[in-house]
Amino acid sequence: GIQVKCGGHESGCAWRGSIADYATHVENNCNVVRNPTGNNVDVNLELTEEVDALRRENLEMKEQLEESRRVNRMRDVLLREAVVTATDRTCDHFAPIIEQLERERDSLRQSRDALRENLNNRPNLPIIFHGDYDFGRENVRELFQLISRHLDDIPGNIDGNKIFNCVRTCYIALDHNYQDNSDNYWWDMRMLLVTCLESNWFTDKQWDNIVGWYTKHFGNVNGP
């Protein structure tokens, strides 16, 4: 990755490393930044601003990476299916499939951009997360509303692994088809799982689990 110096270099910090490790160094390891004295107060302010800028840049890079991963997953599935049914054909055979995949990718990007614009233009909304991970089948809608507000960037005060556990708890109720599930539980769970798949909140393994849950009860992810 890109190599950078610590922002407190001129004040005595000799750290040098990857830009991806910069924020961790500043927050946890750099005594110059974490214990400012004298003129270091101004340096600390500048470092804080620089850290924020680096975080924003990192989030943008993460978004591009996740988008690339999703497209690659879809491309791999279609190519494997095509290879099984037409192993003796030339690469030209796959051109229509790739074009279809690219159209689907563009459509997904347009939907994402439209959703992001709607989220950016929304009015102030009531706070849903208060520090407790008590989302269950009684408040599935609140859970997918929370995720939908921050599709591209999970807030720093929220633990993605704990949110995944909440989603799994809600899914178990769907999978067991409890008699006291609400009348709209099937629809609520479909919306929750779709929202999870459109977000950047989860690891690749967690994302694969959610795909499996959705496919079991609602069909293919790219289907109607």
mmCIF file of C-alpha atoms in Angstrom:
data_model
loop_
_atom_site.group_PDB
_atom_site.id
_atom_site.type_symbol
_atom_site.label_atom_id
_atom_site.label_comp_id
_atom_site.label_asym_id
_atom_site.label_seq_id
_atom_site.Cartn_x
_atom_site.Cartn_y
_atom_site.Cartn_z
ATOM 1 C CA GLY A 1 0.000 0.000 0.000
ATOM 2 C CA ILE A 2 0.938 3.678 -0.027
ATOM 3 C CA GLN A 3 3.703 4.453 2.512
ATOM 4 C CA VAL A 4 3.293 7.521 4.692
ATOM 5 C CA LYS A 5 5.027 9.165 7.658
ATOM 6 C CA CYS A 6 3.338 9.904 10.936
ATOM 7 C CA GLY A 7 1.849 13.392 11.090
ATOM 8 C CA GLY A 8 3.849 13.857 14.286
ATOM 9 C CA HIS A 9 7.132 13.160 12.514
ATOM 10 C CA GLU A 10 8.447 16.668 13.034
ATOM 11 C CA SER A 11 7.595 16.381 16.726
ATOM 12 C CA GLY A 12 9.607 13.232 17.234
ATOM 13 C CA CYS A 13 7.568 10.271 15.987
ATOM 14 C CA ALA A 14 9.638 8.047 13.688
ATOM 15 C CA TRP A 15 6.782 5.780 12.550
ATOM 16 C CA ARG A 16 6.472 5.079 8.842
ATOM 17 C CA GLY A 17 4.097 2.542 7.299
ATOM 18 C CA SER A 18 1.080 1.765 5.137
ATOM 19 C CA ILE A 19 -1.702 4.345 4.830
ATOM 20 C CA ALA A 20 -4.112 1.575 5.860
ATOM 21 C CA ASP A 21 -2.342 1.353 9.272
ATOM 22 C CA TYR A 22 -2.113 5.124 9.783
ATOM 23 C CA ALA A 23 -5.330 5.586 11.767
ATOM 24 C CA THR A 24 -4.500 2.656 14.086
ATOM 25 C CA HIS A 25 -1.041 4.081 14.726
ATOM 26 C CA VAL A 26 -2.362 7.563 15.537
ATOM 27 C CA GLU A 27 -5.134 6.295 17.807
ATOM 28 C CA ASN A 28 -3.282 3.538 19.651
ATOM 29 C CA ASN A 29 0.503 3.798 19.290
ATOM 30 C CA CYS A 30 1.636 7.380 18.707
ATOM 31 C CA ASN A 31 2.533 9.049 21.990
ATOM 32 C CA VAL A 32 3.286 12.322 20.204
ATOM 33 C CA VAL A 33 -0.278 12.573 18.936
ATOM 34 C CA ARG A 34 -2.086 11.034 21.903
ATOM 35 C CA ASN A 35 -0.152 13.074 24.498
ATOM 36 C CA PRO A 36 0.260 16.511 22.892
ATOM 37 C CA THR A 37 2.200 19.218 24.747
ATOM 38 C CA GLY A 38 2.991 22.773 23.823
ATOM 39 C CA ASN A 39 3.007 23.255 20.064
ATOM 40 C CA ASN A 40 1.890 19.664 19.615
ATOM 41 C CA VAL A 41 -1.710 20.757 20.273
ATOM 42 C CA ASP A 42 -1.823 22.335 16.839
ATOM 43 C CA VAL A 43 -0.148 19.286 15.367
ATOM 44 C CA ASN A 44 -2.751 17.045 16.999
ATOM 45 C CA LEU A 45 -5.557 19.082 15.445
ATOM 46 C CA GLU A 46 -3.944 18.779 12.031
ATOM 47 C CA LEU A 47 -3.471 15.045 12.527
ATOM 48 C CA THR A 48 -7.072 14.599 13.528
ATOM 49 C CA GLU A 49 -8.192 16.325 10.340
ATOM 50 C CA GLU A 50 -5.777 14.238 8.321
ATOM 51 C CA VAL A 51 -7.028 11.025 9.941
ATOM 52 C CA ASP A 52 -10.604 11.977 9.079
ATOM 53 C CA ALA A 53 -9.597 12.618 5.478
ATOM 54 C CA LEU A 54 -7.767 9.295 5.298
ATOM 55 C CA ARG A 55 -10.784 7.502 6.725
ATOM 56 C CA ARG A 56 -13.029 9.025 4.090
ATOM 57 C CA GLU A 57 -10.566 8.012 1.399
ATOM 58 C CA ASN A 58 -10.373 4.504 2.836
ATOM 59 C CA LEU A 59 -14.162 4.192 2.827
ATOM 60 C CA GLU A 60 -14.301 5.235 -0.819
ATOM 61 C CA MET A 61 -11.659 2.654 -1.689
ATOM 62 C CA LYS A 62 -13.545 0.031 0.307
ATOM 63 C CA GLU A 63 -16.741 0.824 -1.566
ATOM 64 C CA GLN A 64 -14.969 0.384 -4.901
ATOM 65 C CA LEU A 65 -13.441 -2.874 -3.709
ATOM 66 C CA GLU A 66 -16.786 -4.267 -2.502
ATOM 67 C CA GLU A 67 -18.434 -3.310 -5.782
ATOM 68 C CA SER A 68 -15.687 -5.111 -7.661
ATOM 69 C CA ARG A 69 -16.108 -8.192 -5.486
ATOM 70 C CA ARG A 70 -19.846 -8.318 -6.109
ATOM 71 C CA VAL A 71 -19.418 -8.004 -9.851
ATOM 72 C CA ASN A 72 -16.751 -10.713 -9.809
ATOM 73 C CA ARG A 73 -19.021 -13.060 -7.842
ATOM 74 C CA MET A 74 -21.813 -12.634 -10.368
ATOM 75 C CA ARG A 75 -19.417 -13.016 -13.303
ATOM 76 C CA ASP A 76 -17.923 -16.210 -11.879
ATOM 77 C CA VAL A 77 -21.352 -17.821 -11.430
ATOM 78 C CA LEU A 78 -22.419 -17.055 -14.993
ATOM 79 C CA LEU A 79 -19.112 -18.145 -16.484
ATOM 80 C CA ARG A 80 -19.144 -21.454 -14.581
ATOM 81 C CA GLU A 81 -22.655 -22.192 -15.835
ATOM 82 C CA ALA A 82 -21.624 -21.352 -19.369
ATOM 83 C CA VAL A 83 -18.488 -23.510 -19.225
ATOM 84 C CA VAL A 84 -20.483 -26.542 -18.046
ATOM 85 C CA THR A 85 -22.949 -26.301 -20.912
ATOM 86 C CA ALA A 86 -20.573 -25.203 -23.698
ATOM 87 C CA THR A 87 -17.005 -26.214 -22.958
ATOM 88 C CA ASP A 88 -16.137 -26.644 -26.649
ATOM 89 C CA ARG A 89 -17.252 -23.203 -27.756
ATOM 90 C CA THR A 90 -15.064 -20.171 -28.182
ATOM 91 C CA CYS A 91 -14.916 -17.112 -25.941
ATOM 92 C CA ASP A 92 -17.225 -15.338 -28.367
ATOM 93 C CA HIS A 93 -20.015 -17.488 -26.995
ATOM 94 C CA PHE A 94 -19.702 -15.737 -23.655
ATOM 95 C CA ALA A 95 -19.925 -12.204 -25.029
ATOM 96 C CA PRO A 96 -23.763 -11.959 -24.664
ATOM 97 C CA ILE A 97 -23.523 -13.308 -21.121
ATOM 98 C CA ILE A 98 -20.877 -10.768 -20.177
ATOM 99 C CA GLU A 99 -22.896 -7.970 -21.771
ATOM 100 C CA GLN A 100 -25.940 -9.043 -19.789
ATOM 101 C CA LEU A 101 -23.855 -9.102 -16.621
ATOM 102 C CA GLU A 102 -22.542 -5.608 -17.321
ATOM 103 C CA ARG A 103 -26.091 -4.327 -17.876
ATOM 104 C CA GLU A 104 -27.150 -5.843 -14.561
ATOM 105 C CA ARG A 105 -24.125 -4.264 -12.895
ATOM 106 C CA ASP A 106 -24.996 -0.844 -14.321
ATOM 107 C CA SER A 107 -28.576 -1.260 -13.178
ATOM 108 C CA LEU A 108 -27.407 -2.100 -9.660
ATOM 109 C CA ARG A 109 -25.157 0.948 -9.632
ATOM 110 C CA GLN A 110 -28.027 3.192 -10.725
ATOM 111 C CA SER A 111 -30.247 1.771 -7.997
ATOM 112 C CA ARG A 112 -27.485 2.271 -5.447
ATOM 113 C CA ASP A 113 -26.862 5.868 -6.546
ATOM 114 C CA ALA A 114 -30.577 6.671 -6.451
ATOM 115 C CA LEU A 115 -30.881 5.185 -2.980
ATOM 116 C CA ARG A 116 -27.814 7.107 -1.800
ATOM 117 C CA GLU A 117 -29.254 10.364 -3.130
ATOM 118 C CA ASN A 118 -32.532 9.713 -1.347
ATOM 119 C CA LEU A 119 -30.661 9.013 1.867
ATOM 120 C CA ASN A 120 -28.593 12.174 1.546
ATOM 121 C CA ASN A 121 -31.717 14.275 0.996
ATOM 122 C CA ARG A 122 -33.743 12.747 3.779
ATOM 123 C CA PRO A 123 -34.904 14.837 6.743
ATOM 124 C CA ASN A 124 -33.633 14.253 10.239
ATOM 125 C CA LEU A 125 -34.864 10.831 11.289
ATOM 126 C CA PRO A 126 -35.411 9.437 14.785
ATOM 127 C CA ILE A 127 -32.507 7.574 16.365
ATOM 128 C CA ILE A 128 -32.891 3.794 16.107
ATOM 129 C CA PHE A 129 -29.652 2.512 17.649
ATOM 130 C CA HIS A 130 -29.122 3.324 21.337
ATOM 131 C CA GLY A 131 -26.163 1.052 22.024
ATOM 132 C CA ASP A 132 -28.128 -2.153 22.627
ATOM 133 C CA TYR A 133 -28.145 -5.079 20.201
ATOM 134 C CA ASP A 134 -31.668 -6.186 21.070
ATOM 135 C CA PHE A 135 -33.036 -6.447 17.546
ATOM 136 C CA GLY A 136 -35.229 -9.508 17.105
ATOM 137 C CA ARG A 137 -38.313 -10.646 15.265
ATOM 138 C CA GLU A 138 -40.393 -8.058 17.119
ATOM 139 C CA ASN A 139 -38.492 -5.161 15.528
ATOM 140 C CA VAL A 140 -37.189 -6.455 12.203
ATOM 141 C CA ARG A 141 -38.294 -3.263 10.471
ATOM 142 C CA GLU A 142 -36.207 -1.099 12.779
ATOM 143 C CA LEU A 143 -33.182 -3.281 12.031
ATOM 144 C CA PHE A 144 -33.405 -2.941 8.250
ATOM 145 C CA GLN A 145 -34.168 0.779 8.613
ATOM 146 C CA LEU A 146 -30.957 1.169 10.631
ATOM 147 C CA ILE A 147 -28.875 -0.640 8.004
ATOM 148 C CA SER A 148 -30.529 1.167 5.085
ATOM 149 C CA ARG A 149 -29.564 4.558 6.530
ATOM 150 C CA HIS A 150 -25.860 3.707 6.312
ATOM 151 C CA LEU A 151 -25.539 1.235 3.432
ATOM 152 C CA ASP A 152 -22.031 2.241 2.407
ATOM 153 C CA ASP A 153 -20.526 2.920 5.805
ATOM 154 C CA ILE A 154 -21.367 1.183 9.082
ATOM 155 C CA PRO A 155 -21.187 3.786 11.891
ATOM 156 C CA GLY A 156 -18.138 3.507 14.087
ATOM 157 C CA ASN A 157 -20.214 2.925 17.220
ATOM 158 C CA ILE A 158 -21.918 -0.162 15.784
ATOM 159 C CA ASP A 159 -20.413 -3.677 15.803
ATOM 160 C CA GLY A 160 -21.107 -5.387 12.475
ATOM 161 C CA ASN A 161 -20.644 -8.869 13.949
ATOM 162 C CA LYS A 162 -23.281 -8.227 16.596
ATOM 163 C CA ILE A 163 -25.660 -6.867 13.966
ATOM 164 C CA PHE A 164 -25.103 -10.048 11.936
ATOM 165 C CA ASN A 165 -26.065 -12.085 15.014
ATOM 166 C CA CYS A 166 -29.292 -10.066 15.234
ATOM 167 C CA VAL A 167 -30.032 -10.773 11.574
ATOM 168 C CA ARG A 168 -29.383 -14.480 12.156
ATOM 169 C CA THR A 169 -31.761 -14.505 15.132
ATOM 170 C CA CYS A 170 -34.484 -12.933 12.996
ATOM 171 C CA TYR A 171 -33.809 -15.452 10.235
ATOM 172 C CA ILE A 172 -34.113 -18.436 12.590
ATOM 173 C CA ALA A 173 -37.653 -17.310 13.450
ATOM 174 C CA LEU A 174 -38.449 -17.232 9.732
ATOM 175 C CA ASP A 175 -36.816 -20.595 9.083
ATOM 176 C CA HIS A 176 -38.713 -22.251 11.950
ATOM 177 C CA ASN A 177 -41.925 -20.536 10.883
ATOM 178 C CA TYR A 178 -43.010 -19.782 14.434
ATOM 179 C CA GLN A 179 -46.776 -19.603 14.761
ATOM 180 C CA ASP A 180 -46.631 -16.263 16.554
ATOM 181 C CA ASN A 181 -44.581 -14.567 13.820
ATOM 182 C CA SER A 182 -46.344 -11.434 12.609
ATOM 183 C CA ASP A 183 -48.517 -11.599 9.486
ATOM 184 C CA ASN A 184 -45.984 -9.494 7.596
ATOM 185 C CA TYR A 185 -42.905 -11.322 8.898
ATOM 186 C CA TRP A 186 -42.126 -12.982 5.553
ATOM 187 C CA TRP A 187 -42.104 -9.602 3.789
ATOM 188 C CA ASP A 188 -40.181 -7.913 6.592
ATOM 189 C CA MET A 189 -37.472 -10.593 6.480
ATOM 190 C CA ARG A 190 -37.195 -10.350 2.720
ATOM 191 C CA MET A 191 -36.639 -6.603 3.019
ATOM 192 C CA LEU A 192 -34.096 -7.115 5.821
ATOM 193 C CA LEU A 193 -32.036 -9.644 3.852
ATOM 194 C CA VAL A 194 -32.124 -7.535 0.664
ATOM 195 C CA THR A 195 -30.953 -4.514 2.666
ATOM 196 C CA CYS A 196 -28.117 -6.549 4.192
ATOM 197 C CA LEU A 197 -26.970 -7.704 0.756
ATOM 198 C CA GLU A 198 -26.947 -4.117 -0.540
ATOM 199 C CA SER A 199 -24.871 -2.887 2.402
ATOM 200 C CA ASN A 200 -21.154 -2.993 3.199
ATOM 201 C CA TRP A 201 -21.711 -4.031 6.804
ATOM 202 C CA PHE A 202 -20.707 -7.693 6.640
ATOM 203 C CA THR A 203 -17.696 -9.896 5.923
ATOM 204 C CA ASP A 204 -17.563 -12.072 2.812
ATOM 205 C CA LYS A 205 -18.457 -15.163 4.844
ATOM 206 C CA GLN A 206 -21.391 -13.410 6.487
ATOM 207 C CA TRP A 207 -22.517 -12.111 3.076
ATOM 208 C CA ASP A 208 -22.457 -15.673 1.698
ATOM 209 C CA ASN A 209 -24.590 -16.872 4.630
ATOM 210 C CA ILE A 210 -27.154 -14.144 3.976
ATOM 211 C CA VAL A 211 -27.240 -15.095 0.279
ATOM 212 C CA GLY A 212 -27.984 -18.688 1.328
ATOM 213 C CA TRP A 213 -30.783 -17.602 3.655
ATOM 214 C CA TYR A 214 -32.350 -15.437 1.003
ATOM 215 C CA THR A 215 -32.109 -18.133 -1.677
ATOM 216 C CA LYS A 216 -33.716 -20.741 0.576
ATOM 217 C CA HIS A 217 -36.869 -18.735 1.232
ATOM 218 C CA PHE A 218 -37.117 -16.164 -1.588
ATOM 219 C CA GLY A 219 -35.287 -17.599 -4.610
ATOM 220 C CA ASN A 220 -32.194 -16.383 -6.408
ATOM 221 C CA VAL A 221 -30.728 -13.100 -5.268
ATOM 222 C CA ASN A 222 -30.976 -11.649 -8.767
ATOM 223 C CA GLY A 223 -34.454 -13.031 -9.373
ATOM 224 C CA PRO A 224 -37.857 -11.277 -9.068
#
